[in-house]
XYZ file of C-alpha atoms in Angstrom:
175
model
C -70.338 25.620 -2.371
C -71.098 24.441 1.150
C -69.213 21.426 0.454
C -66.275 23.122 -0.393
C -67.078 25.092 2.585
C -67.156 22.208 4.673
C -64.644 20.295 3.436
C -62.154 23.441 4.549
C -63.864 23.548 7.992
C -63.205 19.739 8.031
C -59.417 20.282 7.626
C -59.196 23.216 9.760
C -60.359 20.915 12.381
C -58.502 18.175 11.561
C -55.110 20.409 11.813
C -56.577 21.822 15.296
C -56.769 18.160 16.477
C -53.251 17.096 15.526
C -51.906 20.310 16.861
C -53.678 19.273 20.162
C -52.420 15.811 19.899
C -48.676 16.907 18.657
C -48.394 19.414 21.705
C -49.580 16.423 24.069
C -46.772 14.437 22.711
C -43.974 16.802 23.014
C -44.582 17.685 26.713
C -47.505 15.102 28.342
C -45.823 15.906 31.774
C -47.041 19.568 31.277
C -50.813 18.853 30.515
C -53.252 18.671 33.245
C -56.637 16.125 33.652
C -59.461 18.249 33.346
C -61.700 18.321 36.405
C -64.768 18.689 35.080
C -64.765 15.383 32.688
C -68.443 14.488 33.522
C -69.486 17.492 31.412
C -68.198 16.140 28.204
C -71.344 13.840 28.174
C -74.188 16.342 28.620
C -72.713 18.750 26.013
C -71.953 16.116 23.544
C -75.715 14.990 24.003
C -76.826 18.530 23.211
C -74.819 18.335 20.079
C -76.472 15.133 19.332
C -79.767 16.469 20.264
C -79.138 19.285 17.781
C -78.509 16.830 15.095
C -81.667 14.840 15.484
C -83.519 17.935 15.049
C -82.230 19.007 11.964
C -82.702 15.319 10.554
C -86.105 15.637 12.010
C -86.332 18.712 10.140
C -85.255 17.363 6.893
C -87.931 14.923 7.171
C -90.731 17.188 7.990
C -89.870 19.244 4.634
C -90.554 16.068 2.549
C -93.462 15.699 4.307
C -96.822 16.993 2.679
C -98.754 17.369 5.503
C -96.495 19.563 7.718
C -96.757 23.273 8.122
C -94.365 25.405 6.339
C -92.762 26.459 10.036
C -92.893 22.952 11.001
C -89.456 22.427 9.733
C -88.107 25.876 10.262
C -89.000 25.264 13.854
C -86.930 22.035 14.485
C -83.760 23.809 12.652
C -84.439 27.001 15.262
C -84.567 24.656 18.044
C -81.306 23.074 16.754
C -79.635 26.378 16.477
C -80.561 26.702 20.224
C -79.603 23.500 21.372
C -76.014 24.392 19.518
C -75.630 27.712 21.203
C -76.415 26.184 24.803
C -73.768 23.613 24.283
C -71.186 26.003 22.974
C -72.011 28.356 25.789
C -71.893 25.458 28.367
C -68.679 23.995 26.663
C -66.988 27.400 27.265
C -67.931 28.374 30.631
C -67.331 25.094 31.980
C -63.861 24.925 30.835
C -63.272 28.541 32.024
C -64.006 26.884 35.327
C -61.204 24.533 35.105
C -58.713 26.998 35.549
C -56.361 25.844 32.438
C -56.094 29.264 31.028
C -54.812 29.719 27.238
C -52.074 31.897 28.769
C -50.946 29.471 31.358
C -50.267 26.235 28.943
C -50.163 24.885 25.593
C -53.524 22.675 26.465
C -55.424 25.783 27.570
C -54.290 27.386 24.374
C -54.979 24.938 22.244
C -58.436 23.830 23.734
C -59.494 27.709 23.746
C -58.606 27.819 20.028
C -60.727 24.763 19.427
C -63.631 26.403 21.363
C -63.068 29.600 19.189
C -63.283 27.629 16.112
C -66.369 26.085 16.980
C -67.549 29.727 18.323
C -67.091 31.073 14.595
C -69.105 27.968 13.417
C -72.106 28.638 15.968
C -72.169 32.198 14.845
C -72.925 30.950 11.252
C -75.571 28.430 12.581
C -77.254 31.230 14.218
C -77.332 33.591 10.802
C -78.366 30.961 8.996
C -81.360 30.038 11.427
C -82.369 33.803 11.259
C -82.320 33.617 7.374
C -84.159 30.202 6.868
C -86.880 31.912 9.355
C -86.978 34.849 7.463
C -87.247 32.895 4.112
C -89.831 30.766 5.784
C -91.975 33.878 6.933
C -91.712 35.263 3.304
C -93.107 31.784 2.109
C -90.069 31.074 0.094
C -89.358 27.636 1.311
C -90.655 25.207 -1.253
C -91.343 21.755 -0.775
C -90.225 18.589 -1.292
C -87.113 20.100 -1.512
C -85.533 23.245 -0.800
C -81.809 24.512 -1.395
C -81.634 26.755 1.473
C -82.906 24.256 3.464
C -80.483 21.651 2.654
C -77.519 23.854 3.015
C -78.585 24.916 6.402
C -79.033 21.300 7.370
C -75.641 19.945 5.917
C -73.976 23.085 8.208
C -75.967 22.560 11.226
C -74.867 18.520 11.236
C -71.358 19.383 10.754
C -71.299 22.076 13.444
C -73.037 19.521 15.853
C -70.325 16.793 14.729
C -67.561 19.082 15.202
C -68.791 20.534 18.643
C -69.386 17.041 19.957
C -65.823 15.785 18.906
C -64.322 19.042 20.527
C -66.167 18.725 23.983
C -65.043 14.727 23.768
C -61.725 15.489 23.152
C -60.700 18.486 25.210
C -62.314 16.883 28.300
C -61.721 13.273 27.913
C -57.754 13.268 26.610
C -55.453 13.159 28.204
C -56.782 10.299 29.968
C -54.121 10.706 32.960
C -51.122 13.184 32.995
C-alpha cells in the first residue's frame, strides 16, 4: 500500500514540476529570479541529513546490539530535520516578495511548498506513531513492517523536499 501512495505522491509532484516549467515556458518575462538563492543548499542539506538519519535508523533496527529506542530516535530526529527544512523553506520563500496572489511563479512555488507541507504533516504523525509503538515494545527485530513503511515515506519526503527547494530557488537562472 505504501508503494501505491508513493507512486501517487510522485505523480502529483511530477505534475507540479511540469506545471511550474510550463508556466515559465509560456511567460518567462514575468518570472523573477529569486533573491535568496543561497537558501537552496542548506534546505536541501537538511533534507539530505534527514535521509541519512533514516538510512542509519534502518541499519540500527537490523543490528542486534542496539537498543529499541536507537532506531526510533534516528527516525524522530529525521522528522525534526524534515520539519525544520520545510519551515525554513516556507519562511525564506515568504521573504522573497513573490506572493501567490502576484504571479504564477509565486502561486506554483507556494503550491509545491503546500504539497510538501502535507507530506511533512504525515511524516510527523508517522513519527509519533512509531514512537508510541516503540514505547509499547511493538517494534520487532530484525525487520519491522511499520518501521519499513515509515522509512520509505520519510525517504520519499526528503527527496521531494530537496527537489522542491532546488527547483523553486535555482530555476529560472535568469529572467
